[in-house]
PDB file of C-alpha atoms in Angstrom:
ATOM      1  CA  MET L   1      49.129  -2.740   9.213  1.00  0.00           C
ATOM      2  CA  THR L   2      50.062  -4.164   5.943  1.00  0.00           C
ATOM      3  CA  LYS L   3      48.589  -3.092   2.456  1.00  0.00           C
ATOM      4  CA  GLN L   4      46.294  -6.541   2.510  1.00  0.00           C
ATOM      5  CA  GLU L   5      45.150  -5.697   5.902  1.00  0.00           C
ATOM      6  CA  LYS L   6      44.404  -1.763   4.971  1.00  0.00           C
ATOM      7  CA  ASN L   7      42.512  -3.455   1.679  1.00  0.00           C
ATOM      8  CA  ASP L   8      40.482  -5.963   3.939  1.00  0.00           C
ATOM      9  CA  VAL L   9      38.976  -3.353   6.290  1.00  0.00           C
ATOM     10  CA  ILE L  10      38.161  -1.084   3.390  1.00  0.00           C
ATOM     11  CA  VAL L  11      36.275  -4.002   1.858  1.00  0.00           C
ATOM     12  CA  LEU L  12      34.668  -4.414   5.378  1.00  0.00           C
ATOM     13  CA  LEU L  13      33.763  -0.894   5.803  1.00  0.00           C
ATOM     14  CA  LYS L  14      32.155  -1.083   2.355  1.00  0.00           C
ATOM     15  CA  GLU L  15      30.096  -3.812   3.066  1.00  0.00           C
ATOM     16  CA  LYS L  16      28.726  -2.164   5.945  1.00  0.00           C
ATOM     17  CA  PHE L  17      27.979   1.172   4.767  1.00  0.00           C
ATOM     18  CA  ASN L  18      25.833  -0.682   1.876  1.00  0.00           C
ATOM     19  CA  GLN L  19      24.372  -2.794   4.311  1.00  0.00           C
ATOM     20  CA  TYR L  20      23.106   0.114   6.477  1.00  0.00           C
ATOM     21  CA  SER L  21      21.410   3.540   5.301  1.00  0.00           C
ATOM     22  CA  ASN L  22      22.034   4.896   9.099  1.00  0.00           C
ATOM     23  CA  PHE L  23      25.647   5.444  10.318  1.00  0.00           C
ATOM     24  CA  TYR L  24      26.853   7.745  13.293  1.00  0.00           C
ATOM     25  CA  VAL L  25      30.556   9.130  13.012  1.00  0.00           C
ATOM     26  CA  THR L  26      31.467   9.570  16.879  1.00  0.00           C
ATOM     27  CA  ASP L  27      34.857  10.509  18.828  1.00  0.00           C
ATOM     28  CA  THR L  28      35.394   7.923  21.684  1.00  0.00           C
ATOM     29  CA  GLU L  29      38.749   9.522  22.841  1.00  0.00           C
ATOM     30  CA  SER L  30      39.404   9.438  26.516  1.00  0.00           C
ATOM     31  CA  LEU L  31      37.078   6.486  27.008  1.00  0.00           C
ATOM     32  CA  THR L  32      38.695   3.873  29.404  1.00  0.00           C
ATOM     33  CA  VAL L  33      38.537   0.305  28.499  1.00  0.00           C
ATOM     34  CA  ALA L  34      35.841  -0.176  30.954  1.00  0.00           C
ATOM     35  CA  GLN L  35      33.830   2.500  29.474  1.00  0.00           C
ATOM     36  CA  ILE L  36      34.423   1.148  26.020  1.00  0.00           C
ATOM     37  CA  GLY L  37      33.377  -2.357  26.767  1.00  0.00           C
ATOM     38  CA  LYS L  38      29.904  -0.926  28.593  1.00  0.00           C
ATOM     39  CA  LEU L  39      29.404   1.029  25.197  1.00  0.00           C
ATOM     40  CA  ARG L  40      29.810  -1.826  23.105  1.00  0.00           C
ATOM     41  CA  ASN L  41      27.529  -3.937  25.179  1.00  0.00           C
ATOM     42  CA  ALA L  42      24.695  -0.785  25.142  1.00  0.00           C
ATOM     43  CA  CYS L  43      25.179  -1.082  21.269  1.00  0.00           C
ATOM     44  CA  PHE L  44      25.028  -4.996  21.122  1.00  0.00           C
ATOM     45  CA  THR L  45      21.673  -4.844  23.053  1.00  0.00           C
ATOM     46  CA  LYS L  46      20.235  -2.658  20.913  1.00  0.00           C
ATOM     47  CA  GLN L  47      21.397  -4.411  17.587  1.00  0.00           C
ATOM     48  CA  VAL L  48      24.091  -1.245  17.065  1.00  0.00           C
ATOM     49  CA  GLU L  49      27.034  -2.581  15.232  1.00  0.00           C
ATOM     50  CA  VAL L  50      30.395  -0.611  16.266  1.00  0.00           C
ATOM     51  CA  LYS L  51      33.540  -0.525  14.240  1.00  0.00           C
ATOM     52  CA  VAL L  52      36.508   1.445  15.104  1.00  0.00           C
ATOM     53  CA  ALA L  53      38.991   2.027  12.124  1.00  0.00           C
ATOM     54  CA  LYS L  54      41.614   4.789  11.035  1.00  0.00           C
ATOM     55  CA  ASN L  55      39.983   7.992   9.155  1.00  0.00           C
ATOM     56  CA  THR L  56      41.746   7.651   6.179  1.00  0.00           C
ATOM     57  CA  LEU L  57      40.470   3.908   5.604  1.00  0.00           C
ATOM     58  CA  ILE L  58      36.698   5.293   6.188  1.00  0.00           C
ATOM     59  CA  ARG L  59      37.367   7.838   3.764  1.00  0.00           C
ATOM     60  CA  LYS L  60      38.840   5.523   0.930  1.00  0.00           C
ATOM     61  CA  ALA L  61      35.574   3.221   1.580  1.00  0.00           C
ATOM     62  CA  LEU L  62      33.149   5.864   1.084  1.00  0.00           C
ATOM     63  CA  GLU L  63      35.039   7.376  -1.598  1.00  0.00           C
ATOM     64  CA  GLY L  64      34.869   3.754  -3.333  1.00  0.00           C
ATOM     65  CA  LEU L  65      31.144   3.638  -3.184  1.00  0.00           C
ATOM     66  CA  ASP L  66      29.959   7.126  -3.743  1.00  0.00           C
ATOM     67  CA  ALA L  67      32.240  10.005  -3.162  1.00  0.00           C
ATOM     68  CA  GLU L  68      29.766  12.881  -3.973  1.00  0.00           C
ATOM     69  CA  LYS L  69      26.767  11.295  -1.787  1.00  0.00           C
ATOM     70  CA  TYR L  70      29.419  10.971   1.468  1.00  0.00           C
ATOM     71  CA  ALA L  71      31.319  14.423   0.871  1.00  0.00           C
ATOM     72  CA  GLY L  72      29.580  15.908   3.933  1.00  0.00           C
ATOM     73  CA  ILE L  73      31.020  12.982   6.124  1.00  0.00           C
ATOM     74  CA  TYR L  74      34.460  13.570   5.395  1.00  0.00           C
ATOM     75  CA  ASP L  75      35.358  16.866   7.337  1.00  0.00           C
ATOM     76  CA  SER L  76      34.429  14.852  10.513  1.00  0.00           C
ATOM     77  CA  LEU L  77      36.796  12.315  10.228  1.00  0.00           C
ATOM     78  CA  HIS L  78      39.597  13.398  12.618  1.00  0.00           C
ATOM     79  CA  LYS L  79      40.796  12.143  15.859  1.00  0.00           C
ATOM     80  CA  VAL L  80      39.662   8.737  17.005  1.00  0.00           C
ATOM     81  CA  THR L  81      36.460   7.438  15.129  1.00  0.00           C
ATOM     82  CA  ALA L  82      34.136   4.711  15.915  1.00  0.00           C
ATOM     83  CA  LEU L  83      31.495   4.089  13.507  1.00  0.00           C
ATOM     84  CA  MET L  84      27.741   3.103  14.841  1.00  0.00           C
ATOM     85  CA  PHE L  85      25.584   1.594  12.202  1.00  0.00           C
ATOM     86  CA  SER L  86      21.997   0.734  12.789  1.00  0.00           C
ATOM     87  CA  GLU L  87      18.759  -0.095  11.140  1.00  0.00           C
ATOM     88  CA  ASN L  88      16.632   2.235  13.395  1.00  0.00           C
ATOM     89  CA  PRO L  89      17.948   5.806  12.684  1.00  0.00           C
ATOM     90  CA  LYS L  90      17.660   7.369  15.969  1.00  0.00           C
ATOM     91  CA  GLU L  91      19.091   4.305  18.218  1.00  0.00           C
ATOM     92  CA  PRO L  92      22.816   5.214  18.254  1.00  0.00           C
ATOM     93  CA  ALA L  93      21.757   8.795  19.414  1.00  0.00           C
ATOM     94  CA  LEU L  94      19.477   7.407  22.297  1.00  0.00           C
ATOM     95  CA  ILE L  95      22.480   5.257  23.168  1.00  0.00           C
ATOM     96  CA  ILE L  96      24.840   8.092  23.189  1.00  0.00           C
ATOM     97  CA  SER L  97      22.709  10.206  25.378  1.00  0.00           C
ATOM     98  CA  SER L  98      21.986   7.441  27.775  1.00  0.00           C
ATOM     99  CA  PHE L  99      25.527   6.546  28.095  1.00  0.00           C
ATOM    100  CA  ARG L 100      26.358   9.694  28.811  1.00  0.00           C
ATOM    101  CA  LYS L 101      24.046  10.465  31.443  1.00  0.00           C
ATOM    102  CA  ALA L 102      25.133   7.181  32.945  1.00  0.00           C
ATOM    103  CA  SER L 103      28.909   7.655  32.998  1.00  0.00           C
ATOM    104  CA  LYS L 104      28.650  11.299  33.780  1.00  0.00           C
ATOM    105  CA  THR L 105      30.950  12.430  30.819  1.00  0.00           C
ATOM    106  CA  ASP L 106      30.551  14.087  27.514  1.00  0.00           C
ATOM    107  CA  LYS L 107      31.882  11.045  25.500  1.00  0.00           C
ATOM    108  CA  PRO L 108      31.195   9.668  22.864  1.00  0.00           C
ATOM    109  CA  VAL L 109      31.025  12.828  20.961  1.00  0.00           C
ATOM    110  CA  LEU L 110      28.669  12.955  17.905  1.00  0.00           C
ATOM    111  CA  LYS L 111      30.961  14.161  15.037  1.00  0.00           C
ATOM    112  CA  ALA L 112      28.242  13.353  12.031  1.00  0.00           C
ATOM    113  CA  ALA L 113      25.643  11.084  11.110  1.00  0.00           C
ATOM    114  CA  PHE L 114      24.011   9.882   7.901  1.00  0.00           C
ATOM    115  CA  ILE L 115      20.662   9.193   8.295  1.00  0.00           C
ATOM    116  CA  ASN L 116      18.749   7.838   4.577  1.00  0.00           C
ATOM    117  CA  GLY L 117      21.030  10.493   2.269  1.00  0.00           C
ATOM    118  CA  ASP L 118      20.845  13.384   4.897  1.00  0.00           C
ATOM    119  CA  VAL L 119      23.781  14.213   6.871  1.00  0.00           C
ATOM    120  CA  TYR L 120      24.052  15.604  10.117  1.00  0.00           C
ATOM    121  CA  VAL L 121      27.144  17.393  11.573  1.00  0.00           C
ATOM    122  CA  GLY L 122      28.058  18.193  14.894  1.00  0.00           C
ATOM    123  CA  ASP L 123      27.284  17.323  18.274  1.00  0.00           C
ATOM    124  CA  ASN L 124      24.598  19.666  18.650  1.00  0.00           C
ATOM    125  CA  GLN L 125      22.464  17.307  16.359  1.00  0.00           C
ATOM    126  CA  LEU L 126      22.166  14.927  19.034  1.00  0.00           C
ATOM    127  CA  VAL L 127      19.164  15.853  20.461  1.00  0.00           C
ATOM    128  CA  ALA L 128      17.450  16.215  17.068  1.00  0.00           C
ATOM    129  CA  LEU L 129      18.300  12.729  16.231  1.00  0.00           C
ATOM    130  CA  THR L 130      16.954  11.080  19.408  1.00  0.00           C
ATOM    131  CA  ASN L 131      13.550  12.678  18.195  1.00  0.00           C
ATOM    132  CA  ILE L 132      13.771  11.624  14.519  1.00  0.00           C
ATOM    133  CA  LYS L 133      10.957   9.421  13.145  1.00  0.00           C
ATOM    134  CA  THR L 134      11.314   5.709  12.499  1.00  0.00           C
ATOM    135  CA  LYS L 135      10.366   4.327   9.106  1.00  0.00           C
ATOM    136  CA  ASN L 136       7.647   2.502  10.988  1.00  0.00           C
ATOM    137  CA  GLU L 137       6.553   5.437  13.004  1.00  0.00           C
ATOM    138  CA  LEU L 138       5.906   7.518   9.729  1.00  0.00           C
ATOM    139  CA  ILE L 139       4.226   4.673   8.137  1.00  0.00           C
ATOM    140  CA  GLY L 140       1.790   4.785  11.373  1.00  0.00           C
ATOM    141  CA  GLU L 141       1.277   8.502  11.152  1.00  0.00           C
ATOM    142  CA  VAL L 142       0.281   8.262   7.316  1.00  0.00           C
ATOM    143  CA  LEU L 143      -1.907   5.657   7.894  1.00  0.00           C
ATOM    144  CA  GLY L 144      -3.593   7.414  10.973  1.00  0.00           C
ATOM    145  CA  LEU L 145      -4.131  10.301   8.754  1.00  0.00           C
ATOM    146  CA  LEU L 146      -5.701   8.085   6.131  1.00  0.00           C
ATOM    147  CA  GLN L 147      -7.925   6.340   8.036  1.00  0.00           C
ATOM    148  CA  SER L 148      -9.260   9.468   9.851  1.00  0.00           C
ATOM    149  CA  PRO L 149     -11.310  11.046   6.848  1.00  0.00           C
ATOM    150  CA  ALA L 150     -12.562   7.121   6.253  1.00  0.00           C
ATOM    151  CA  LYS L 151     -13.657   6.806  10.008  1.00  0.00           C
ATOM    152  CA  ARG L 152     -15.498  10.188   9.816  1.00  0.00           C
ATOM    153  CA  VAL L 153     -17.351   9.089   6.349  1.00  0.00           C
ATOM    154  CA  LEU L 154     -17.997   5.893   7.747  1.00  0.00           C
ATOM    155  CA  ALA L 155     -19.798   7.425  10.953  1.00  0.00           C
ATOM    156  CA  ALA L 156     -21.579   9.627   8.864  1.00  0.00           C
ATOM    157  CA  LEU L 157     -23.299   6.674   7.142  1.00  0.00           C
ATOM    158  CA  LEU L 158     -23.955   4.775  10.030  1.00  0.00           C
ATOM    159  CA  HIS L 159     -25.644   7.809  11.618  1.00  0.00           C
ATOM    160  CA  HIS L 160     -27.915   8.393   8.335  1.00  0.00           C
ATOM    161  CA  HIS L 161     -28.609   4.564   8.044  1.00  0.00           C
ATOM    162  CA  GLU L 162     -29.749   4.696  11.915  1.00  0.00           C
ATOM    163  CA  SER L 163     -31.973   7.744  11.264  1.00  0.00           C
ATOM    164  CA  LYS L 164     -33.694   6.323   8.258  1.00  0.00           C
ATOM    165  CA  ALA L 165     -34.396   2.958  10.170  1.00  0.00           C
ATOM    166  CA  GLU L 166     -35.981   5.097  12.920  1.00  0.00           C
ATOM    167  CA  ALA L 167     -38.100   6.657  10.556  1.00  0.00           C
ATOM    168  CA  THR L 168     -39.296   3.547   8.750  1.00  0.00           C
ATOM    169  CA  THR L 169     -39.943   2.024  12.362  1.00  0.00           C
ATOM    170  CA  THR L 170     -42.420   4.945  13.093  1.00  0.00           C
ATOM    171  CA  GLU L 171     -44.071   4.720  10.153  1.00  0.00           C
ATOM    172  CA  VAL L 172     -44.835   0.823  10.505  1.00  0.00           C
ATOM    173  CA  THR L 173     -45.783   1.105  14.214  1.00  0.00           C
ATOM    174  CA  ALA L 174     -48.757   3.843  13.350  1.00  0.00           C
ATOM    175  CA  PRO L 175     -52.039   2.565  14.192  1.00  0.00           C
ATOM    176  CA  VAL L 176     -53.995   0.702  11.332  1.00  0.00           C
ATOM    177  CA  GLU L 177     -58.087   0.742  11.397  1.00  0.00           C
ATOM    178  CA  THR L 178     -59.602  -2.453  11.672  1.00  0.00           C
ATOM    179  CA  ALA L 179     -61.996  -3.867   8.809  1.00  0.00           C
ATOM    180  CA  GLU L 180     -65.082  -3.666  11.191  1.00  0.00           C
ATOM    181  CA  GLU L 181     -64.253   0.079  11.611  1.00  0.00           C
ATOM    182  CA  VAL L 182     -63.972   0.790   7.851  1.00  0.00           C
ATOM    183  CA  VAL L 183     -66.970  -0.815   7.293  1.00  0.00           C
ATOM    184  CA  ALA L 184     -68.839   1.371  10.125  1.00  0.00           C
ATOM    185  CA  GLU L 185     -67.728   4.407   8.681  1.00  0.00           C
ATOM    186  CA  VAL L 186     -69.310   3.856   5.192  1.00  0.00           C
ATOM    187  CA  ALA L 187     -72.672   4.830   4.821  1.00  0.00           C
ATOM    188  CA  PRO L 188     -75.365   2.382   3.839  1.00  0.00           C
ATOM    189  CA  VAL L 189     -76.561   3.146   0.500  1.00  0.00           C
ATOM    190  CA  GLU L 190     -80.768   2.792  -0.369  1.00  0.00           C
ATOM    191  CA  ALA L 191     -81.699   0.379  -3.205  1.00  0.00           C
ATOM    192  CA  ALA L 192     -83.088   2.624  -6.006  1.00  0.00           C
ATOM    193  CA  PRO L 193     -86.930   1.947  -6.523  1.00  0.00           C
ATOM    194  CA  VAL L 194     -87.654  -0.448  -9.305  1.00  0.00           C
ATOM    195  CA  ALA L 195     -90.028   1.136 -11.898  1.00  0.00           C
ATOM    196  CA  GLU L 196     -93.069  -1.515 -12.625  1.00  0.00           C
ATOM    197  CA  ALA L 197     -93.281  -2.150 -16.330  1.00  0.00           C
ATOM    198  CA  VAL L 198     -96.562  -1.765 -17.991  1.00  0.00           C
ATOM    199  CA  ALA L 199     -97.575  -3.720 -20.726  1.00  0.00           C
ATOM    200  CA  PRO L 200     -99.303  -1.783 -23.348  1.00  0.00           C
ATOM    201  CA  GLU L 201    -103.088  -2.636 -23.949  1.00  0.00           C
ATOM    202  CA  ALA L 202    -103.616  -4.664 -26.947  1.00  0.00           C
ATOM    203  CA  PRO L 203    -106.272  -3.117 -29.547  1.00  0.00           C
ATOM    204  CA  VAL L 204    -109.528  -5.132 -29.295  1.00  0.00           C
ATOM    205  CA  ALA L 205    -110.614  -6.318 -32.451  1.00  0.00           C
ATOM    206  CA  GLU L 206    -114.101  -5.222 -33.578  1.00  0.00           C
TER     207      GLU L 206
END
């Protein structure tokens, strides 16, 4: 590989590392050509990109972007390395697990994974990575937590409103006395006697 070809690979890898916030570092050594083909097809179906490159070029690409940020990955760059890039942080782990089960093999081996800034080292991290929450799943859980108190408050308000409405209905439907019944209950009032006015007798002139 010429120096220019190496530089081209480094540039390509940098683009991928910038494009994806999640990538897996795997060991595909001892897999047959047919098995590699099946693995690539499985990745293509799930929109996972696979790139095989020399470890030295991978390290140069990472160091060229942010040497400190990717420091936890460097010790995993040995043997044959296949990089798996994905928007979904757990999709490569699911593919690896499924491929192993179907092929009855322990390959590919997970050497490391870089997930949203966190580094996972070792094949023993595979199970944990298959259960990691995606961004949409986390958002859904947060929204669910936020909506639960609101739903309880709304239910309480509706219950209070319904109870108040029932009480108002009961008051309105209470029996009302008719006008005739009201009049009948009023005792008759006797007319007061009118005193007769007596005019004083006029004096008789003598």
